[in-house]
Amino acid sequence: MKLMRYGEAGREKPAVLDASGKIRDVSSLVSDYDPSTLGDDLVSRLRQVEEQPEVTGTPRIGPVLARVGTIWCIGLNYVDHAKEAGMAVPTEPVVFSKAASTVCGPNDSIPITAAMAKLDWEVELGVVIGRRAFRVTEAQALEHVFGYTVVNDVSERAWQLERGGQWMKGKSHPNFCPLGPWLVTGDEIPDLQSLQLWLDVNAVPKQRGSTSSMIFPVAKLVSYLSQFARLEPGDLICTGTPPGVGAGMKPPQFLRSGDVVTLGIELLGKQKQRVESA
């Protein structure tokens, strides 16, 4: 099932993309998609989707969740990306965080200010927790996942790498986490570890990769994180990015006002953002 949200920012309604590609408003079945509604019964409640009203026109698509919990980020999770960053291939997942206030719709603009000098892109597979997970095994891990989505982990590299401290400060500006367009349940994904990822800037290919190249696959990441913290419904895990980020190019390339970023993941949909001065 493909869950989504539509409408103006802050007033989105829950919807489902049906089998024929129509957006169906399901606000009569669920108040919204948030940590309180991502229970085991949500999908069964939405089975009546064909009976729900069709959304016409081309509405704005909002982030797939009304409220995100903790955003867990995994760094250097593709061998080629670690190499282009000039960093050692990790022997354990590299974990950092991103402010929940970064979340925006998949096609909302990416802001750029005069203080930003090295604005970069990162297409990533996003994992949304649906059941509380604490000290779970890899075999149990995916039972605690509600679904999967597309994330652009937008990063200001100068803030991330040149200002001291943790990576989080370069990751946490508003609209640095476009999320969506869909939250796709696992039954629609035959092989989670063979999904193709891509990202273009101004229609020029930048990133191409596959989740088969992850150093630590999704089940490992969920289990690993749950050894240190209790994962809650609505938590988002950004699982790392393949090679092709701007900071890894020779010479480096960064986003400028007016640039257009398009990205997507096989079976999970695509995003499109314009970089705009803020």
Short mmCIF file of C-alpha atoms in Angstrom, two decimals:
data_model
loop_
_atom_site.label_atom_id
_atom_site.label_comp_id
_atom_site.label_asym_id
_atom_site.label_seq_id
_atom_site.Cartn_x
_atom_site.Cartn_y
_atom_site.Cartn_z
CA MET A 1 0.00 0.00 0.00
CA LYS A 2 1.18 3.53 -0.81
CA LEU A 3 0.24 6.06 1.86
CA MET A 4 0.62 9.78 1.21
CA ARG A 5 -0.56 13.20 2.40
CA TYR A 6 -1.78 16.12 0.34
CA GLY A 7 -2.78 19.76 0.79
CA GLU A 8 -1.17 23.03 1.80
CA ALA A 9 1.64 22.95 4.33
CA GLY A 10 0.37 22.40 7.87
CA ARG A 11 -3.11 21.40 6.68
CA GLU A 12 -2.43 18.15 4.85
CA LYS A 13 -4.91 15.28 4.75
CA PRO A 14 -4.10 11.56 4.71
CA ALA A 15 -4.55 9.72 1.45
CA VAL A 16 -3.70 6.48 -0.34
CA LEU A 17 -2.53 6.03 -3.90
CA ASP A 18 -4.80 3.26 -5.20
CA ALA A 19 -3.93 0.51 -7.67
CA SER A 20 -4.96 2.64 -10.65
CA GLY A 21 -2.80 5.60 -9.56
CA LYS A 22 -5.65 7.71 -8.16
CA ILE A 23 -5.23 9.63 -4.91
CA ARG A 24 -7.97 8.68 -2.45
CA ASP A 25 -8.73 10.84 0.58
CA VAL A 26 -8.89 8.57 3.65
CA SER A 27 -9.48 11.21 6.30
CA SER A 28 -12.76 9.48 7.18
CA LEU A 29 -10.78 6.37 8.13
CA VAL A 30 -7.76 7.87 9.93
CA SER A 31 -7.11 11.33 11.38
CA ASP A 32 -3.57 11.48 9.95
CA TYR A 33 -0.36 9.47 9.69
CA ASP A 34 1.65 10.07 12.84
CA PRO A 35 3.19 8.05 15.69
CA SER A 36 -0.23 7.50 17.29
CA THR A 37 -1.77 5.92 14.18
CA LEU A 38 1.09 3.81 12.77
CA GLY A 39 -0.22 0.72 14.56
CA ASP A 40 -0.55 -2.81 13.24
CA ASP A 41 -4.19 -2.20 12.32
CA LEU A 42 -3.67 0.88 10.12
CA VAL A 43 -3.35 -0.99 6.82
CA SER A 44 -6.46 -3.08 7.52
CA ARG A 45 -8.40 0.12 8.31
CA LEU A 46 -7.38 1.49 4.92
CA ARG A 47 -8.53 -1.55 2.91
CA GLN A 48 -11.73 0.32 2.01
CA VAL A 49 -9.70 2.78 -0.04
CA GLU A 50 -11.60 2.18 -3.30
CA GLU A 51 -14.74 3.49 -1.58
CA GLN A 52 -13.08 6.74 -0.53
CA PRO A 53 -13.37 10.00 -2.52
CA GLU A 54 -10.88 10.65 -5.32
CA VAL A 55 -8.69 13.74 -5.02
CA THR A 56 -8.81 15.65 -8.29
CA GLY A 57 -6.37 18.12 -9.80
CA THR A 58 -2.71 18.33 -8.87
CA PRO A 59 -2.54 19.06 -5.15
CA ARG A 60 0.69 19.73 -3.28
CA ILE A 61 2.10 16.52 -1.84
CA GLY A 62 3.09 16.79 1.80
CA PRO A 63 5.61 14.78 3.84
CA VAL A 64 4.41 11.22 4.42
CA LEU A 65 4.14 11.75 8.18
CA ALA A 66 2.38 14.56 10.03
CA ARG A 67 4.90 14.28 12.83
CA VAL A 68 8.26 12.54 12.77
CA GLY A 69 9.91 11.26 15.92
CA THR A 70 13.68 10.91 16.06
CA ILE A 71 15.51 11.09 12.75
CA TRP A 72 18.37 8.58 12.85
CA CYS A 73 20.98 9.02 10.12
CA ILE A 74 23.59 6.53 8.98
CA GLY A 75 26.79 7.92 7.53
CA LEU A 76 29.13 6.31 4.99
CA ASN A 77 26.90 3.26 4.44
CA TYR A 78 28.02 2.69 0.83
CA VAL A 79 31.65 1.75 0.21
CA ASP A 80 32.07 4.06 -2.79
CA HIS A 81 30.59 7.00 -0.87
CA ALA A 82 33.02 6.46 2.01
CA LYS A 83 35.87 6.44 -0.51
CA GLU A 84 34.74 9.64 -2.25
CA ALA A 85 34.48 11.31 1.17
CA GLY A 86 38.07 10.29 1.91
CA MET A 87 37.00 8.38 5.00
CA ALA A 88 37.61 4.83 6.17
CA VAL A 89 34.95 2.22 5.43
CA PRO A 90 33.17 1.84 8.79
CA THR A 91 33.24 -1.41 10.75
CA GLU A 92 30.12 -0.34 12.68
CA PRO A 93 27.30 1.97 11.53
CA VAL A 94 28.16 5.67 11.81
CA VAL A 95 25.18 7.22 13.61
CA PHE A 96 24.14 10.85 13.86
CA SER A 97 20.86 12.75 13.92
CA LYS A 98 18.90 15.41 12.08
CA ALA A 99 16.32 17.77 13.60
CA ALA A 100 12.70 16.71 13.08
CA SER A 101 11.94 20.30 12.00
CA THR A 102 13.84 19.62 8.76
CA VAL A 103 10.96 17.55 7.33
CA CYS A 104 9.05 18.98 4.38
CA GLY A 105 7.13 17.80 1.34
CA PRO A 106 8.95 15.90 -1.42
CA ASN A 107 8.59 18.76 -3.89
CA ASP A 108 8.97 21.72 -1.55
CA SER A 109 11.85 24.12 -2.21
CA ILE A 110 15.33 23.75 -0.72
CA PRO A 111 16.33 27.05 0.94
CA ILE A 112 19.72 28.62 0.41
CA THR A 113 21.00 31.64 2.36
CA ALA A 114 24.04 33.87 2.08
CA ALA A 115 25.57 31.91 4.97
CA MET A 116 25.51 28.64 3.00
CA ALA A 117 28.55 27.93 0.85
CA LYS A 118 28.50 24.17 0.27
CA LEU A 119 24.90 23.02 -0.09
CA ASP A 120 24.79 19.35 -1.10
CA TRP A 121 22.37 16.55 -1.99
CA GLU A 122 21.98 12.93 -0.81
CA VAL A 123 19.31 10.50 -2.04
CA GLU A 124 18.56 7.94 0.68
CA LEU A 125 16.18 5.12 1.51
CA GLY A 126 14.06 6.17 4.48
CA VAL A 127 12.77 3.56 6.95
CA VAL A 128 9.74 4.42 9.12
CA ILE A 129 9.34 2.50 12.37
CA GLY A 130 5.82 1.22 13.06
CA ARG A 131 6.27 -0.84 16.22
CA ARG A 132 8.44 -0.10 19.25
CA ALA A 133 11.81 -1.80 18.88
CA PHE A 134 14.26 -2.35 21.71
CA ARG A 135 17.07 -4.88 21.64
CA VAL A 136 15.60 -6.72 18.66
CA THR A 137 17.54 -9.22 16.56
CA GLU A 138 18.17 -8.82 12.85
CA ALA A 139 15.65 -11.60 12.24
CA GLN A 140 13.00 -9.62 14.15
CA ALA A 141 13.95 -6.16 12.88
CA LEU A 142 11.76 -5.75 9.80
CA GLU A 143 8.67 -6.75 11.82
CA HIS A 144 9.06 -3.35 13.52
CA VAL A 145 9.15 -1.36 10.27
CA PHE A 146 5.92 0.19 8.97
CA GLY A 147 7.20 1.23 5.55
CA TYR A 148 9.77 2.84 3.30
CA THR A 149 10.10 6.20 1.59
CA VAL A 150 12.44 8.52 -0.33
CA VAL A 151 14.59 11.04 1.57
CA ASN A 152 16.85 13.83 0.32
CA ASP A 153 19.30 14.32 3.18
CA VAL A 154 20.19 17.90 2.24
CA SER A 155 23.46 19.00 3.84
CA GLU A 156 25.40 22.22 4.24
CA ARG A 157 28.91 20.75 4.17
CA ALA A 158 30.71 23.79 5.55
CA TRP A 159 28.54 23.70 8.66
CA GLN A 160 28.83 19.93 8.86
CA LEU A 161 32.60 19.57 8.47
CA GLU A 162 34.27 22.92 9.05
CA ARG A 163 32.54 24.39 12.10
CA GLY A 164 33.57 21.87 14.76
CA GLY A 165 31.37 19.50 16.72
CA GLN A 166 28.92 16.99 15.32
CA TRP A 167 27.54 16.56 11.79
CA MET A 168 24.03 17.44 12.97
CA LYS A 169 24.51 21.21 12.61
CA GLY A 170 25.02 20.83 8.84
CA LYS A 171 21.91 18.70 8.50
CA SER A 172 19.23 20.49 10.50
CA HIS A 173 18.12 23.65 8.65
CA PRO A 174 14.36 23.75 7.83
CA ASN A 175 13.49 21.90 4.59
CA PHE A 176 16.67 19.84 4.71
CA CYS A 177 14.63 16.60 4.76
CA PRO A 178 12.18 16.32 1.84
CA LEU A 179 10.18 13.19 2.62
CA GLY A 180 7.94 11.19 0.28
CA PRO A 181 5.98 11.12 -1.97
CA TRP A 182 4.74 7.80 -0.59
CA LEU A 183 5.14 5.64 2.48
CA VAL A 184 5.21 2.17 0.95
CA THR A 185 4.49 -0.93 3.00
CA GLY A 186 6.97 -3.79 2.83
CA ASP A 187 4.61 -6.19 1.04
CA GLU A 188 5.00 -4.06 -2.12
CA ILE A 189 8.79 -4.43 -2.14
CA PRO A 190 9.96 -7.88 -3.33
CA ASP A 191 13.61 -7.29 -2.40
CA LEU A 192 14.45 -4.42 -0.08
CA GLN A 193 18.16 -4.84 -0.74
CA SER A 194 18.05 -4.45 -4.52
CA LEU A 195 16.34 -1.08 -5.01
CA GLN A 196 17.83 1.39 -7.50
CA LEU A 197 18.47 4.97 -6.28
CA TRP A 198 19.14 8.00 -8.50
CA LEU A 199 19.56 11.76 -8.28
CA ASP A 200 20.03 14.44 -10.97
CA VAL A 201 20.81 18.15 -10.72
CA ASN A 202 19.48 20.27 -13.59
CA ALA A 203 18.81 17.00 -15.47
CA VAL A 204 22.49 15.99 -15.20
CA PRO A 205 23.01 12.55 -13.57
CA LYS A 206 24.84 12.76 -10.25
CA GLN A 207 24.00 9.73 -8.11
CA ARG A 208 23.30 6.18 -9.22
CA GLY A 209 23.29 3.29 -6.78
CA SER A 210 21.53 0.27 -5.36
CA THR A 211 20.62 -0.76 -1.83
CA SER A 212 22.48 -3.98 -2.64
CA SER A 213 25.67 -1.95 -2.07
CA MET A 214 24.83 -1.01 1.52
CA ILE A 215 27.54 -1.95 3.98
CA PHE A 216 24.90 -2.47 6.67
CA PRO A 217 21.49 -3.57 5.32
CA VAL A 218 18.21 -2.31 6.73
CA ALA A 219 17.61 -5.20 9.14
CA LYS A 220 21.11 -4.76 10.57
CA LEU A 221 20.56 -1.02 11.05
CA VAL A 222 17.23 -1.41 12.86
CA SER A 223 18.66 -4.10 15.13
CA TYR A 224 21.86 -2.14 15.75
CA LEU A 225 20.11 1.09 16.70
CA SER A 226 17.73 -0.79 19.00
CA GLN A 227 20.67 -1.99 21.09
CA PHE A 228 21.38 1.58 22.18
CA ALA A 229 17.96 3.24 22.14
CA ARG A 230 14.27 2.37 22.02
CA LEU A 231 12.96 3.03 18.53
CA GLU A 232 9.43 4.38 18.56
CA PRO A 233 6.63 4.48 15.95
CA GLY A 234 7.21 7.48 13.70
CA ASP A 235 11.00 7.36 14.00
CA LEU A 236 12.78 7.74 10.66
CA ILE A 237 16.04 6.03 9.73
CA CYS A 238 17.94 7.60 6.82
CA THR A 239 20.08 4.67 5.68
CA GLY A 240 22.92 6.42 3.87
CA THR A 241 23.63 7.59 0.35
CA PRO A 242 25.44 6.11 -2.67
CA PRO A 243 28.36 7.89 -4.37
CA GLY A 244 27.90 11.03 -6.44
CA VAL A 245 27.42 13.76 -3.84
CA GLY A 246 28.70 17.23 -4.69
CA ALA A 247 31.40 17.23 -2.02
CA GLY A 248 32.95 14.10 -3.51
CA MET A 249 33.40 15.49 -7.03
CA LYS A 250 36.66 16.84 -8.37
CA PRO A 251 36.36 19.75 -8.18
CA PRO A 252 33.46 19.79 -5.69
CA GLN A 253 30.06 20.93 -6.99
CA PHE A 254 27.40 22.50 -4.79
CA LEU A 255 23.86 23.73 -5.23
CA ARG A 256 23.05 27.31 -6.19
CA SER A 257 19.81 29.28 -6.28
CA GLY A 258 17.70 28.18 -9.24
CA ASP A 259 19.08 24.65 -9.42
CA VAL A 260 16.54 21.82 -9.73
CA VAL A 261 17.12 18.51 -7.95
CA THR A 262 15.21 15.39 -9.02
CA LEU A 263 15.62 12.07 -7.28
CA GLY A 264 13.89 8.79 -6.64
CA ILE A 265 14.03 5.18 -5.58
CA GLU A 266 12.62 2.21 -7.46
CA LEU A 267 9.04 1.40 -6.31
CA LEU A 268 9.04 4.35 -3.87
CA GLY A 269 8.43 7.29 -6.21
CA LYS A 270 10.35 10.45 -6.98
CA GLN A 271 10.92 13.98 -5.69
CA LYS A 272 11.65 17.33 -7.33
CA GLN A 273 12.98 20.42 -5.54
CA ARG A 274 14.07 23.86 -6.68
CA VAL A 275 16.78 25.64 -4.73
CA GLU A 276 15.47 29.07 -3.72
CA SER A 277 17.07 32.00 -1.90
CA ALA A 278 15.70 32.36 1.62
#
